[in-house]
mmCIF file of C-alpha atoms in Angstrom:
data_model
loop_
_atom_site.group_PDB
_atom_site.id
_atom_site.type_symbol
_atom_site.label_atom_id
_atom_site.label_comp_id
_atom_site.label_asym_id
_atom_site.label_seq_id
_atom_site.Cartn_x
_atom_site.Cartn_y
_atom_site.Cartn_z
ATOM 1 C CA UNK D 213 0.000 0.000 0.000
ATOM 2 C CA UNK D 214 1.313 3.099 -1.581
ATOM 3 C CA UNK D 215 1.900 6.145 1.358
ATOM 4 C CA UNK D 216 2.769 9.237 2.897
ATOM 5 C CA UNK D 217 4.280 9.034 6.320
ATOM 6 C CA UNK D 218 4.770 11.617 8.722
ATOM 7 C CA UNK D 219 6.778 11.257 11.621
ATOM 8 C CA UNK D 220 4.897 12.208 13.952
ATOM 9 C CA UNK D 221 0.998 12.264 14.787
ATOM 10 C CA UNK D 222 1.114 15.080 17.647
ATOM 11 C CA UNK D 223 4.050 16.929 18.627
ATOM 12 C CA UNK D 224 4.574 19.659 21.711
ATOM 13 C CA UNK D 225 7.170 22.265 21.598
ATOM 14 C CA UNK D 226 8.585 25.335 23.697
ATOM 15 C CA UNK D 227 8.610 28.601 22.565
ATOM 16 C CA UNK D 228 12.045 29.284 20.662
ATOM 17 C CA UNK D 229 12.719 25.450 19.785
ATOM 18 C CA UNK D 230 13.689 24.535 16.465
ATOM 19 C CA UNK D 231 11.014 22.207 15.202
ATOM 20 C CA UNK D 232 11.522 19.242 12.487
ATOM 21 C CA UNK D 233 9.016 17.797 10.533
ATOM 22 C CA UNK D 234 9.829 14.758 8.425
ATOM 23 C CA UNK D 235 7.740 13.397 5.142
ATOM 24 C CA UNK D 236 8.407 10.355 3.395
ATOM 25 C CA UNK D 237 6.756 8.921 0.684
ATOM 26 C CA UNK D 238 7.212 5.295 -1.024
ATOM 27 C CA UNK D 239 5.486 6.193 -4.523
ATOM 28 C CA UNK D 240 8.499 8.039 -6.327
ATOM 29 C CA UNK D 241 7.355 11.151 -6.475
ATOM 30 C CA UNK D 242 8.817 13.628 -8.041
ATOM 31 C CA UNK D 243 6.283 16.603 -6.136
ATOM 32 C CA UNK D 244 6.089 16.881 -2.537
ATOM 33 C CA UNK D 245 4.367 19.734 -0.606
ATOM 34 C CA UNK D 246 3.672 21.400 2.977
ATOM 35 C CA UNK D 247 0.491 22.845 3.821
ATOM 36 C CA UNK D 248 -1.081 23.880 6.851
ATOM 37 C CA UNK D 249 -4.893 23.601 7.912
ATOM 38 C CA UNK D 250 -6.484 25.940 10.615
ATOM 39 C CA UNK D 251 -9.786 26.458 11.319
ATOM 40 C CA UNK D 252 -11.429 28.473 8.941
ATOM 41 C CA UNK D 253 -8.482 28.957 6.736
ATOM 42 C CA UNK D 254 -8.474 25.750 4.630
ATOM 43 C CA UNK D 255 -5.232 24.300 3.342
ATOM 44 C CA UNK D 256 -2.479 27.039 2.814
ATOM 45 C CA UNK D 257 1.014 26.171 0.744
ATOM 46 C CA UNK D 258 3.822 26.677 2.851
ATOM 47 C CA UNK D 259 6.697 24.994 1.002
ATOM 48 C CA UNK D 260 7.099 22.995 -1.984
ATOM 49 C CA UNK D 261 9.406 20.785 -4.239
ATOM 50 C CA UNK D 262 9.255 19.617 -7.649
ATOM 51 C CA UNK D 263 13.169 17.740 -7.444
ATOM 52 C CA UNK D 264 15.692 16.882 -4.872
ATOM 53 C CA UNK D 265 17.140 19.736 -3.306
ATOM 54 C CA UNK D 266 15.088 22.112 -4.667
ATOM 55 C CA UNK D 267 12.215 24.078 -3.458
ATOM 56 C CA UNK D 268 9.861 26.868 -3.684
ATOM 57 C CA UNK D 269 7.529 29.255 -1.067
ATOM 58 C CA UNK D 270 4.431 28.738 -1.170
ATOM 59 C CA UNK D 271 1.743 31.237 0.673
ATOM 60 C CA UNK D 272 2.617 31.404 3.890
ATOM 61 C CA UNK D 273 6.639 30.374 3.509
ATOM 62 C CA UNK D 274 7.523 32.730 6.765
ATOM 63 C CA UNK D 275 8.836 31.312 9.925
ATOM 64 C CA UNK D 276 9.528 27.626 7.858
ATOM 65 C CA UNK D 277 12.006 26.243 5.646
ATOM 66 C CA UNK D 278 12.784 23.418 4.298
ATOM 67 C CA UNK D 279 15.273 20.630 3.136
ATOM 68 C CA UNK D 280 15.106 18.253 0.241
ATOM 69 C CA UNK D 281 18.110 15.990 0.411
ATOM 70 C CA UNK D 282 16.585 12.810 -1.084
ATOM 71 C CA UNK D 283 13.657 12.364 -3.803
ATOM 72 C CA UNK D 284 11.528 10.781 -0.882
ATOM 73 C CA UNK D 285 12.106 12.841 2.373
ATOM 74 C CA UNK D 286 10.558 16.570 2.394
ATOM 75 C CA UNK D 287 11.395 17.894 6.101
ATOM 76 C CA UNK D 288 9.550 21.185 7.136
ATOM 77 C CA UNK D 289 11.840 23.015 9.964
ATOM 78 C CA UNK D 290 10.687 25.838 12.095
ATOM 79 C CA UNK D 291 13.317 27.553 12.792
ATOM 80 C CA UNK D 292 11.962 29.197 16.207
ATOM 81 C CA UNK D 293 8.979 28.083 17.059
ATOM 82 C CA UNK D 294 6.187 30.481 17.856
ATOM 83 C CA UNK D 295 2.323 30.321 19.819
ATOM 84 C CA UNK D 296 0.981 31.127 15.991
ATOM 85 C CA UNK D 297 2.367 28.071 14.190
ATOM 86 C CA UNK D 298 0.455 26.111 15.989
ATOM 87 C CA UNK D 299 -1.643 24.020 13.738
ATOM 88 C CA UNK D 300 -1.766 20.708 11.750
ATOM 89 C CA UNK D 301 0.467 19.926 9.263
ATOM 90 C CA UNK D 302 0.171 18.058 6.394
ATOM 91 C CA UNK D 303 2.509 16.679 3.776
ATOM 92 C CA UNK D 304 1.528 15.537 0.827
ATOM 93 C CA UNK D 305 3.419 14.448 -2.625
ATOM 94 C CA UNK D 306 2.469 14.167 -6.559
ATOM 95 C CA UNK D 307 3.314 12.857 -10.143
ATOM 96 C CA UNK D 308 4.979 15.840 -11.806
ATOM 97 C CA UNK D 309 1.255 16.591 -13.322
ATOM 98 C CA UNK D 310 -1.432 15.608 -10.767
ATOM 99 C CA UNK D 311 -4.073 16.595 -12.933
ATOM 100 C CA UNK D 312 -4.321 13.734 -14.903
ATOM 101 C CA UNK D 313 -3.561 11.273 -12.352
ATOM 102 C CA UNK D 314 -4.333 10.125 -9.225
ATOM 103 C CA UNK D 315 -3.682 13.842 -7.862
ATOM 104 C CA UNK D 316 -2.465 14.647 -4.094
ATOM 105 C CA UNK D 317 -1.513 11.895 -1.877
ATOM 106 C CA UNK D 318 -1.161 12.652 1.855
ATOM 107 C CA UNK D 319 0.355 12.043 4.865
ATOM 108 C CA UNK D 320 -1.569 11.465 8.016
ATOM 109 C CA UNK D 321 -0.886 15.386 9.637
ATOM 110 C CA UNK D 322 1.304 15.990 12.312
ATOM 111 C CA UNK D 323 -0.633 18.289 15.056
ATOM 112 C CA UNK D 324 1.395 20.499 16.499
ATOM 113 C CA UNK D 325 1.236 22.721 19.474
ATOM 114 C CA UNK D 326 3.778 25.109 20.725
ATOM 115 C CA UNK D 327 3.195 25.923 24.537
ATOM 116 C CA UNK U 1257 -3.660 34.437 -5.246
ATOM 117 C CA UNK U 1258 -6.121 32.148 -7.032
ATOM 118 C CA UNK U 1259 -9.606 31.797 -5.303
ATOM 119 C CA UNK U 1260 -11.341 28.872 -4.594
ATOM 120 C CA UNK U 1261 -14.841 28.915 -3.086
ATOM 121 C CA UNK U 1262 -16.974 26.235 -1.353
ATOM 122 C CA UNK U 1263 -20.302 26.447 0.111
ATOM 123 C CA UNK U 1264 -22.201 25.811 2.407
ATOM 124 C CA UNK U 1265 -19.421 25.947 5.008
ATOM 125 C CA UNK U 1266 -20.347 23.526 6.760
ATOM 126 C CA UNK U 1267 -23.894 21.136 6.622
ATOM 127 C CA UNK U 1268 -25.710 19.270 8.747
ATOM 128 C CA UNK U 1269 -28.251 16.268 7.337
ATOM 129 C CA UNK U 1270 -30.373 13.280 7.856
ATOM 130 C CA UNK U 1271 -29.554 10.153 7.090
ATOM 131 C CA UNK U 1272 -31.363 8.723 3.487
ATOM 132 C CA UNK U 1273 -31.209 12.536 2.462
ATOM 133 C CA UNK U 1274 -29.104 13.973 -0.888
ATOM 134 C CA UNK U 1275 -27.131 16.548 -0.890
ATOM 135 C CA UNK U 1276 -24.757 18.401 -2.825
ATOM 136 C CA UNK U 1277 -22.403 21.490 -2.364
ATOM 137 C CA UNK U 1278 -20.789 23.843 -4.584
ATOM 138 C CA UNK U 1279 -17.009 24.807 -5.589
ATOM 139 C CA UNK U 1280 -16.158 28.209 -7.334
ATOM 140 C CA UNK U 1281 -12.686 28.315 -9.031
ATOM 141 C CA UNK U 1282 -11.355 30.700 -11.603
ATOM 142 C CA UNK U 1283 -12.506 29.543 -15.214
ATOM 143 C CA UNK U 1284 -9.085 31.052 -17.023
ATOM 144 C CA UNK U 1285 -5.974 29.352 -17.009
ATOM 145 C CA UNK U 1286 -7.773 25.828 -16.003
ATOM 146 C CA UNK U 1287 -6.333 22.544 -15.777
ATOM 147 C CA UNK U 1288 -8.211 19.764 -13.183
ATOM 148 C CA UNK U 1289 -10.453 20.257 -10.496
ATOM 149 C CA UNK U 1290 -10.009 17.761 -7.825
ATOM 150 C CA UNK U 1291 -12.252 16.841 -4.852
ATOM 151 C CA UNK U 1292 -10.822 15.082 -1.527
ATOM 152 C CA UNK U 1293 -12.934 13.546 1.230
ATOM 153 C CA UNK U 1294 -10.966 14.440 4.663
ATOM 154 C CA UNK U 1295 -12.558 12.149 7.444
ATOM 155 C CA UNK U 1296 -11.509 13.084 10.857
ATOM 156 C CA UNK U 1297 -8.201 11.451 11.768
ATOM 157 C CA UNK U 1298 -7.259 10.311 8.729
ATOM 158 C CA UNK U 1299 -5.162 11.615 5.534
ATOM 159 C CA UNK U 1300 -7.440 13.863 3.100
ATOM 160 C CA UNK U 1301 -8.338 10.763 0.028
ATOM 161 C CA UNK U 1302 -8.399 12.377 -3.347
ATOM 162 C CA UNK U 1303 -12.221 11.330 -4.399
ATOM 163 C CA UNK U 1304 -11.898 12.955 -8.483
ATOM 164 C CA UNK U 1305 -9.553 14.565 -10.963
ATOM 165 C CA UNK U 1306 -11.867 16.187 -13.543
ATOM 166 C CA UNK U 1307 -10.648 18.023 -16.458
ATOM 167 C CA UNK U 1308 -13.088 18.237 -19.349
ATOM 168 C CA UNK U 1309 -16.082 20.836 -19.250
ATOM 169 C CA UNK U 1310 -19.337 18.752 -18.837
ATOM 170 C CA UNK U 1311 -17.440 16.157 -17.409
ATOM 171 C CA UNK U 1312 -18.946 14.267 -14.852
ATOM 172 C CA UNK U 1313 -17.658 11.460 -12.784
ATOM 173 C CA UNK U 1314 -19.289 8.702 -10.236
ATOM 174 C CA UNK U 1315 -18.176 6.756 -7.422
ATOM 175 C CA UNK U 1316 -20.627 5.283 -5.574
ATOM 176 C CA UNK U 1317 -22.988 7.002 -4.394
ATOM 177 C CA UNK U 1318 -20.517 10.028 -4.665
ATOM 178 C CA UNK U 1319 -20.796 11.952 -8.089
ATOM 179 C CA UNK U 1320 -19.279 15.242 -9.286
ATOM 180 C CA UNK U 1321 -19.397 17.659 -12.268
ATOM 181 C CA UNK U 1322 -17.676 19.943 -13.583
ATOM 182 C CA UNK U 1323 -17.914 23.515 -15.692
ATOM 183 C CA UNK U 1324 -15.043 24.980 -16.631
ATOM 184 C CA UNK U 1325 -16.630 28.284 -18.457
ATOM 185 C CA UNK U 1326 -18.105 29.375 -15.734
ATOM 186 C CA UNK U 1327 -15.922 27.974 -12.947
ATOM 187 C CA UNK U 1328 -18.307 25.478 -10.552
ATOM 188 C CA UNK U 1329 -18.168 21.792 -9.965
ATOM 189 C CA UNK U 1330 -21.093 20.132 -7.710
ATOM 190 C CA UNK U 1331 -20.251 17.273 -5.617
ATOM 191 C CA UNK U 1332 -23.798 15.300 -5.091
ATOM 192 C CA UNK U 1333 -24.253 12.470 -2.364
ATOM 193 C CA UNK U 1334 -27.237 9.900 -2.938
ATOM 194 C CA UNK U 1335 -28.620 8.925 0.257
ATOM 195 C CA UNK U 1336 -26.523 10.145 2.963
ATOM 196 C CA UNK U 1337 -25.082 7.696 5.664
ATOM 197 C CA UNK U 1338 -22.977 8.608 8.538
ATOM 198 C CA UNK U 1339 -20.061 7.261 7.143
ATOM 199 C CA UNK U 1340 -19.941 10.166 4.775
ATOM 200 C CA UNK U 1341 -19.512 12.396 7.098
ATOM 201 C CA UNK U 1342 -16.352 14.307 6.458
ATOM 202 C CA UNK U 1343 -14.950 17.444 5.113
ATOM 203 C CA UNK U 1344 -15.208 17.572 1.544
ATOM 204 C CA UNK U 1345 -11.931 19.935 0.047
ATOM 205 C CA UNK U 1346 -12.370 21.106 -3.450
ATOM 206 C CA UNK U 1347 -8.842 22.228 -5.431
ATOM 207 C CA UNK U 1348 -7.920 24.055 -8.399
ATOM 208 C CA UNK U 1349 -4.822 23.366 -10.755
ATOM 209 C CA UNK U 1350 -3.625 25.452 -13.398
ATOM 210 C CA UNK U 1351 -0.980 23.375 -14.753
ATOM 211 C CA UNK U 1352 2.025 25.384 -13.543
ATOM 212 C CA UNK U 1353 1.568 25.844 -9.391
ATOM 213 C CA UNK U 1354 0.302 23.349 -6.631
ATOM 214 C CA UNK U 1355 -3.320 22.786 -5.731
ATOM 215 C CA UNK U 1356 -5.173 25.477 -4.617
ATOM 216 C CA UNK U 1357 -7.722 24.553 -1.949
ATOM 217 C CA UNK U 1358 -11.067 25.889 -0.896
ATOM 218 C CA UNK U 1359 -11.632 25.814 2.252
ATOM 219 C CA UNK U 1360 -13.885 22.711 2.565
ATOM 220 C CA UNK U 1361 -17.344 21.772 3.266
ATOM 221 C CA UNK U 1362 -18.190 19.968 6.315
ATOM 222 C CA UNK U 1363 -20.800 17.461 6.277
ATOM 223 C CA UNK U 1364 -22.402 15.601 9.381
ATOM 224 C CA UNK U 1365 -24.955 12.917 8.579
ATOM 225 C CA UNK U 1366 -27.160 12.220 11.924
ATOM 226 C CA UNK U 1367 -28.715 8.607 12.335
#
């Protein structure tokens, strides 16, 4: 069975820690992606990558970066946590053109809460 | 930033009713619409890619279409059960950026 994993399924930080977030996907996919959901707000783009070791912001890139060292791991690092990135994360990764495939596949979220 | 509209926000029905909700995306510069099903602790599901105008696709009871020249696809569900309840994400590709998601409709079916 073809997935997304996510390290973790609930995480809780400090203030001022840096924060990892790994992705890893099993399908060969060249796409992977970071989005965020919050109530009310939907799914915003935070980061993305179309190849290994490169990447792109998305919407809301600010606070977050990211590393793409091998075609199957997309980590998402906060680089000092803050109260306001608390949320759920989700990862999610693609054929080069999901529109004519199977589209998004993705991980299981990582909620994350930073005291 | 593209747009992408859903409504209702959120929707509350009986089980053994239909229903359907509505996504707005831009009708210019259009490559798929897709629709995910996002149950509650699990990974959003992608439900339909659609890419031709009039298309329309089924799966289940589950059954979308799509007009791209004036920018709505319906999602319809035939005789509601609880286990469709879920949050229903609608998303817009252009060809050239990732997904762009509406912010979902959430459906409750009550026994």
């Amino acid at each position: 069975d073809v997935k997304v994993t996510q390290s973790s399924r609930y995480l809780v930080k400090r203030t001022g820690e840096k924060v990892f977030l790994e992705c890893v996907q099993d399908m060969d996919h060249e796409n992977m992606f970071w989005y965020r959901q919050d109530p009310g707000l939907g799914l915003r783009l935070i980061y993305f990558s179309y190849d290994v070791k490169m990447k792109e912001k998305g919407d809301i890139p600010e606070g977050y970066s990211v590393s793409r060292e091998k075609k199957e791991r997309f980590s998402l690092i906060l680089e000092s946590a803050s109260t306001n990135q608390t949320s759920m994360y989700l990862c999610a990764s693609s054929l080069p053109r999901p529109g004519g495939g199977g589209g998004y596949t993705f991980g299981s979220g990582t909620r994350l809460t930073v005291v | 930033i593209l747009n992408v509209e859903q409504s209702p926000q959120s929707l509350h029905v009986q089980e053994g009713d239909s229903t359907n909700f509505t996504c707005s995306f831009p009708s210019s510069n259009f490559y798929a619409l897709h629709w995910y099903r996002w149950e509650t602790a699990k990974s959003p599901e992608a439900l339909f890619v659609m890419t031709l105008n009039g298309d329309e696709k089924k799966k289940g009871r589950i059954s979308a279409t799509l007009n791209t020249k004036e920018g709505y696809s319906y999602l319809y569900i035939k005789g509601s059960q609880p286990e469709d309840s879920a949050t229903y994400l609608c998303a817009f590709y252009s060809g050239n950026t990732p997904l762009v998601f509406g912010k979902g409709t959430r459906l409750s079916v009550i026994a």
